[in-house]
Amino acid sequence: MADACSAGSVPLPTSSTDTTLKLHTVSSCWTHVLSPTPTTTSTLLGNISPRFVNLPMGSHIEVSSVGIKSAQSITDLIRGNEHAVGNSLQGFKDHKIVDIFHHPGESNITANVDFVLLKESLGSQVTPLGTLRQEEFLNCLGIQLRAASLIRSAMNAERRKVIEGGVNRLVDPLGMGSQYAVLGITSKKGGPRDQGVWPFVDVEVNGSQSDFRYIHLGMD
């Protein structure tokens, strides 16, 4: 039996309408393949948002059925620069971007979040707030004051350095501070847009922030 990671040939269609399979040499243990015909899942999820209808032919979109179900579940629970994301799937290992098939099971697989699609999935019974970048959200909640308190009570310089480094990593505008975001969700009842919900008071419901890697959900 040949080694699972050896180079080999995989039959792939040369176009979406070509039913003749041709051999393409691959060198990875795993590789992407294109279905010769649209699948049921791609058809259903591809038409889940009216924003997808006018995308150019051949566009790549990522749709998370789990994310949509989660948003709908949150709506049921609390009832009473954003755009369709392309191919953002990537792997992370040892703080570096790697191929998604690099050491399966040992690397983190991440993808950007389409916040507009999540907001559309929430329904009319709730109000989405944000999104806010993680840096702004944590600073508004007083992370620097909390960090200063922890640093003052730290037992030694090494512990103080760990706390300071951890906080800086969370709010780094070139890293997690801008790559992560927070979406707030509140019930329609009570007029949250008139009263303001901290720290989303200055953020428009349909803001322009987009392409964040992860999502944190805040509920009122």
CSV table of C-alpha atoms in Angstrom, one decimal:
chain,number,residue,atom,x,y,z
A,1,MET,CA,0.0,0.0,0.0
A,2,ALA,CA,1.4,3.4,-0.9
A,3,ASP,CA,2.1,5.9,1.9
A,4,ALA,CA,-0.8,8.2,2.6
A,5,CYS,CA,1.3,11.3,2.2
A,6,SER,CA,2.9,10.3,-1.1
A,7,ALA,CA,2.4,12.4,-4.3
A,8,GLY,CA,-0.3,11.0,-6.5
A,9,SER,CA,-3.0,11.8,-9.0
A,10,VAL,CA,-6.5,12.9,-8.3
A,11,PRO,CA,-9.3,13.0,-10.9
A,12,LEU,CA,-10.7,16.5,-11.1
A,13,PRO,CA,-13.1,18.2,-13.5
A,14,THR,CA,-11.5,20.9,-15.6
A,15,SER,CA,-14.6,23.2,-15.3
A,16,SER,CA,-18.0,23.2,-13.7
A,17,THR,CA,-19.6,21.9,-17.0
A,18,ASP,CA,-16.9,19.4,-18.0
A,19,THR,CA,-17.9,15.9,-17.0
A,20,THR,CA,-14.6,14.4,-18.3
A,21,LEU,CA,-12.3,13.8,-15.4
A,22,LYS,CA,-8.6,14.4,-15.9
A,23,LEU,CA,-5.7,13.4,-13.6
A,24,HIS,CA,-4.1,16.3,-11.7
A,25,THR,CA,-0.9,15.6,-9.8
A,26,VAL,CA,-1.0,16.6,-6.1
A,27,SER,CA,1.7,16.6,-3.5
A,28,SER,CA,-0.2,17.1,-0.2
A,29,CYS,CA,-1.7,14.4,2.0
A,30,TRP,CA,-5.1,16.2,1.5
A,31,THR,CA,-6.3,18.5,-1.2
A,32,HIS,CA,-9.5,20.5,-2.2
A,33,VAL,CA,-11.7,18.9,-4.9
A,34,LEU,CA,-14.5,20.4,-6.9
A,35,SER,CA,-17.8,18.6,-7.2
A,36,PRO,CA,-18.7,18.2,-10.9
A,37,THR,CA,-22.2,19.4,-10.1
A,38,PRO,CA,-23.7,21.7,-7.4
A,39,THR,CA,-24.4,19.9,-4.2
A,40,THR,CA,-27.6,20.2,-2.2
A,41,THR,CA,-25.8,22.0,0.6
A,42,SER,CA,-24.0,24.5,-1.6
A,43,THR,CA,-27.3,25.3,-3.4
A,44,LEU,CA,-29.3,25.8,-0.2
A,45,LEU,CA,-26.7,27.7,1.8
A,46,GLY,CA,-25.6,29.7,-1.3
A,47,ASN,CA,-29.1,31.2,-1.6
A,48,ILE,CA,-29.7,31.8,2.1
A,49,SER,CA,-29.0,35.5,1.8
A,50,PRO,CA,-30.3,37.9,-0.9
A,51,ARG,CA,-26.8,39.6,-0.9
A,52,PHE,CA,-25.3,36.5,-2.5
A,53,VAL,CA,-27.6,36.6,-5.6
A,54,ASN,CA,-25.8,39.5,-7.3
A,55,LEU,CA,-22.3,38.2,-6.7
A,56,PRO,CA,-20.2,37.6,-9.9
A,57,MET,CA,-20.2,34.0,-11.2
A,58,GLY,CA,-17.3,32.1,-9.7
A,59,SER,CA,-17.3,34.1,-6.4
A,60,HIS,CA,-16.3,32.2,-3.3
A,61,ILE,CA,-18.4,32.6,-0.2
A,62,GLU,CA,-18.3,30.9,3.2
A,63,VAL,CA,-21.6,30.1,4.9
A,64,SER,CA,-21.7,28.5,8.4
A,65,SER,CA,-24.8,26.6,9.0
A,66,VAL,CA,-23.8,26.3,12.7
A,67,GLY,CA,-23.4,30.1,13.0
A,68,ILE,CA,-26.9,30.6,11.5
A,69,LYS,CA,-28.5,28.1,13.8
A,70,SER,CA,-26.7,29.7,16.8
A,71,ALA,CA,-27.9,33.2,15.8
A,72,GLN,CA,-31.5,31.9,15.5
A,73,SER,CA,-31.2,30.1,18.9
A,74,ILE,CA,-30.0,33.3,20.5
A,75,THR,CA,-33.1,35.1,19.0
A,76,ASP,CA,-35.4,32.5,20.6
A,77,LEU,CA,-33.5,32.7,23.9
A,78,ILE,CA,-33.7,36.5,24.4
A,79,ARG,CA,-37.0,37.2,22.5
A,80,GLY,CA,-39.5,39.1,24.8
A,81,ASN,CA,-17.5,47.5,7.0
A,82,GLU,CA,-19.3,44.1,6.6
A,83,HIS,CA,-19.8,42.0,3.4
A,84,ALA,CA,-19.8,38.4,2.1
A,85,VAL,CA,-16.5,36.8,2.9
A,86,GLY,CA,-14.4,35.0,0.3
A,87,ASN,CA,-12.1,32.2,0.9
A,88,SER,CA,-10.6,33.1,4.3
A,89,LEU,CA,-10.1,29.5,5.6
A,90,GLN,CA,-6.6,29.1,7.1
A,91,GLY,CA,-4.6,27.2,9.7
A,92,PHE,CA,-2.7,28.5,12.7
A,93,LYS,CA,0.1,26.7,14.5
A,94,ASP,CA,2.7,28.1,16.9
A,95,HIS,CA,1.3,31.6,16.1
A,96,LYS,CA,2.0,31.2,12.4
A,97,ILE,CA,-0.3,30.8,9.4
A,98,VAL,CA,0.0,27.3,8.0
A,99,ASP,CA,-1.8,25.2,5.4
A,100,ILE,CA,-5.1,23.9,6.6
A,101,PHE,CA,-3.9,20.3,6.1
A,102,HIS,CA,-0.7,20.9,8.0
A,103,HIS,CA,-0.6,18.4,10.9
A,104,PRO,CA,-4.3,17.6,11.1
A,105,GLY,CA,-5.6,17.7,14.6
A,106,GLU,CA,-2.7,19.8,15.8
A,107,SER,CA,-3.4,23.1,14.0
A,108,ASN,CA,-6.2,25.6,14.6
A,109,ILE,CA,-8.5,26.1,11.7
A,110,THR,CA,-10.0,29.6,11.4
A,111,ALA,CA,-12.2,31.6,9.1
A,112,ASN,CA,-13.6,35.1,9.0
A,113,VAL,CA,-17.1,35.8,10.1
A,114,ASP,CA,-19.8,37.3,7.9
A,115,PHE,CA,-21.5,39.5,10.6
A,116,VAL,CA,-24.1,40.8,8.2
A,117,LEU,CA,-25.4,37.3,7.6
A,118,LEU,CA,-25.5,36.6,11.3
A,119,LYS,CA,-27.5,39.8,11.8
A,120,GLU,CA,-29.9,38.8,9.0
A,121,SER,CA,-30.4,35.4,10.7
A,122,LEU,CA,-31.4,36.9,14.0
A,123,GLY,CA,-34.9,37.9,12.9
A,124,SER,CA,-37.0,40.9,13.8
A,125,GLN,CA,-37.5,40.2,17.5
A,126,VAL,CA,-34.0,41.4,18.5
A,127,THR,CA,-31.7,44.2,17.8
A,128,PRO,CA,-28.0,43.6,16.8
A,129,LEU,CA,-25.5,46.1,18.3
A,130,GLY,CA,-22.1,46.6,16.8
A,131,THR,CA,-19.9,45.2,15.8
A,132,LEU,CA,-17.0,46.6,17.9
A,133,ARG,CA,-13.4,45.6,17.5
A,134,GLN,CA,-12.1,43.7,20.5
A,135,GLU,CA,-9.6,46.4,21.3
A,136,GLU,CA,-12.3,49.1,21.6
A,137,PHE,CA,-14.7,46.8,23.4
A,138,LEU,CA,-12.2,45.8,26.1
A,139,ASN,CA,-10.9,49.3,26.6
A,140,CYS,CA,-14.5,50.6,27.0
A,141,LEU,CA,-15.0,48.0,29.7
A,142,GLY,CA,-11.9,49.1,31.5
A,143,ILE,CA,-9.4,46.4,30.8
A,144,GLN,CA,-6.5,48.8,31.4
A,145,LEU,CA,-7.8,49.6,34.9
A,146,ARG,CA,-8.2,45.9,35.7
A,147,ALA,CA,-4.8,45.1,34.4
A,148,ALA,CA,-3.2,47.8,36.5
A,149,SER,CA,-4.9,46.4,39.6
A,150,LEU,CA,-3.7,42.9,38.9
A,151,ILE,CA,-0.1,44.2,38.2
A,152,ARG,CA,-0.1,46.0,41.5
A,153,SER,CA,-1.1,42.9,43.4
A,154,ALA,CA,1.3,40.6,41.5
A,155,MET,CA,3.8,38.7,43.6
A,156,ASN,CA,6.8,39.2,41.5
A,157,ALA,CA,8.1,40.9,38.3
A,158,GLU,CA,7.7,37.8,36.2
A,159,ARG,CA,4.0,37.6,37.0
A,160,ARG,CA,3.6,41.3,36.3
A,161,LYS,CA,5.2,40.8,32.9
A,162,VAL,CA,2.9,37.9,32.1
A,163,ILE,CA,-0.2,40.1,32.9
A,164,GLU,CA,1.0,43.0,30.9
A,165,GLY,CA,1.9,40.8,27.9
A,166,GLY,CA,-1.5,39.1,28.0
A,167,VAL,CA,-3.4,42.4,28.0
A,168,ASN,CA,-1.3,43.9,25.2
A,169,ARG,CA,-1.9,40.8,23.1
A,170,LEU,CA,-5.7,41.1,23.6
A,171,VAL,CA,-5.9,44.8,22.5
A,172,ASP,CA,-3.0,44.8,20.0
A,173,PRO,CA,-4.5,46.8,17.0
A,174,LEU,CA,-2.2,44.8,14.7
A,175,GLY,CA,-3.3,41.5,16.1
A,176,MET,CA,-6.2,40.2,18.2
A,177,GLY,CA,-7.4,43.7,19.0
A,178,SER,CA,-8.5,44.2,15.4
A,179,GLN,CA,-9.0,40.6,14.3
A,180,TYR,CA,-11.6,39.7,16.9
A,181,ALA,CA,-14.9,41.5,17.3
A,182,VAL,CA,-18.0,41.7,19.5
A,183,LEU,CA,-21.6,41.6,18.4
A,184,GLY,CA,-24.2,42.7,20.9
A,185,ILE,CA,-27.7,41.4,20.8
A,186,THR,CA,-30.7,42.8,22.8
A,187,SER,CA,-34.4,42.4,22.7
A,188,LYS,CA,-36.5,44.9,20.7
A,189,LYS,CA,-38.6,45.7,23.8
A,190,GLY,CA,-37.4,48.8,25.6
A,191,GLY,CA,-36.0,50.7,22.7
A,192,PRO,CA,-32.3,50.0,23.1
A,193,ARG,CA,-31.3,52.3,20.2
A,194,ASP,CA,-32.9,55.3,21.9
A,195,GLN,CA,-31.4,54.4,25.4
A,196,GLY,CA,-28.0,53.3,24.2
A,197,VAL,CA,-26.4,50.0,25.3
A,198,TRP,CA,-22.8,50.4,26.5
A,199,PRO,CA,-20.4,50.1,24.9
A,200,PHE,CA,-22.3,50.1,21.6
A,201,VAL,CA,-23.8,53.5,22.1
A,202,ASP,CA,-21.8,55.1,19.2
A,203,VAL,CA,-22.0,52.2,16.8
A,204,GLU,CA,-24.5,52.0,14.0
A,205,VAL,CA,-26.6,48.9,13.8
A,206,ASN,CA,-25.4,48.3,10.2
A,207,GLY,CA,-21.8,49.3,10.7
A,208,SER,CA,-19.0,48.9,8.2
A,209,GLN,CA,-16.6,46.8,10.2
A,210,SER,CA,-16.0,43.4,8.6
A,211,ASP,CA,-13.7,40.4,8.1
A,212,PHE,CA,-13.1,39.5,11.7
A,213,ARG,CA,-11.7,36.1,12.4
A,214,TYR,CA,-13.9,35.2,15.4
A,215,ILE,CA,-17.1,36.4,17.0
A,216,HIS,CA,-18.0,37.0,20.7
A,217,LEU,CA,-21.7,37.2,21.4
A,218,GLY,CA,-23.0,39.5,24.1
A,219,MET,CA,-26.6,39.3,25.3
A,220,ASP,CA,-28.7,41.8,27.2
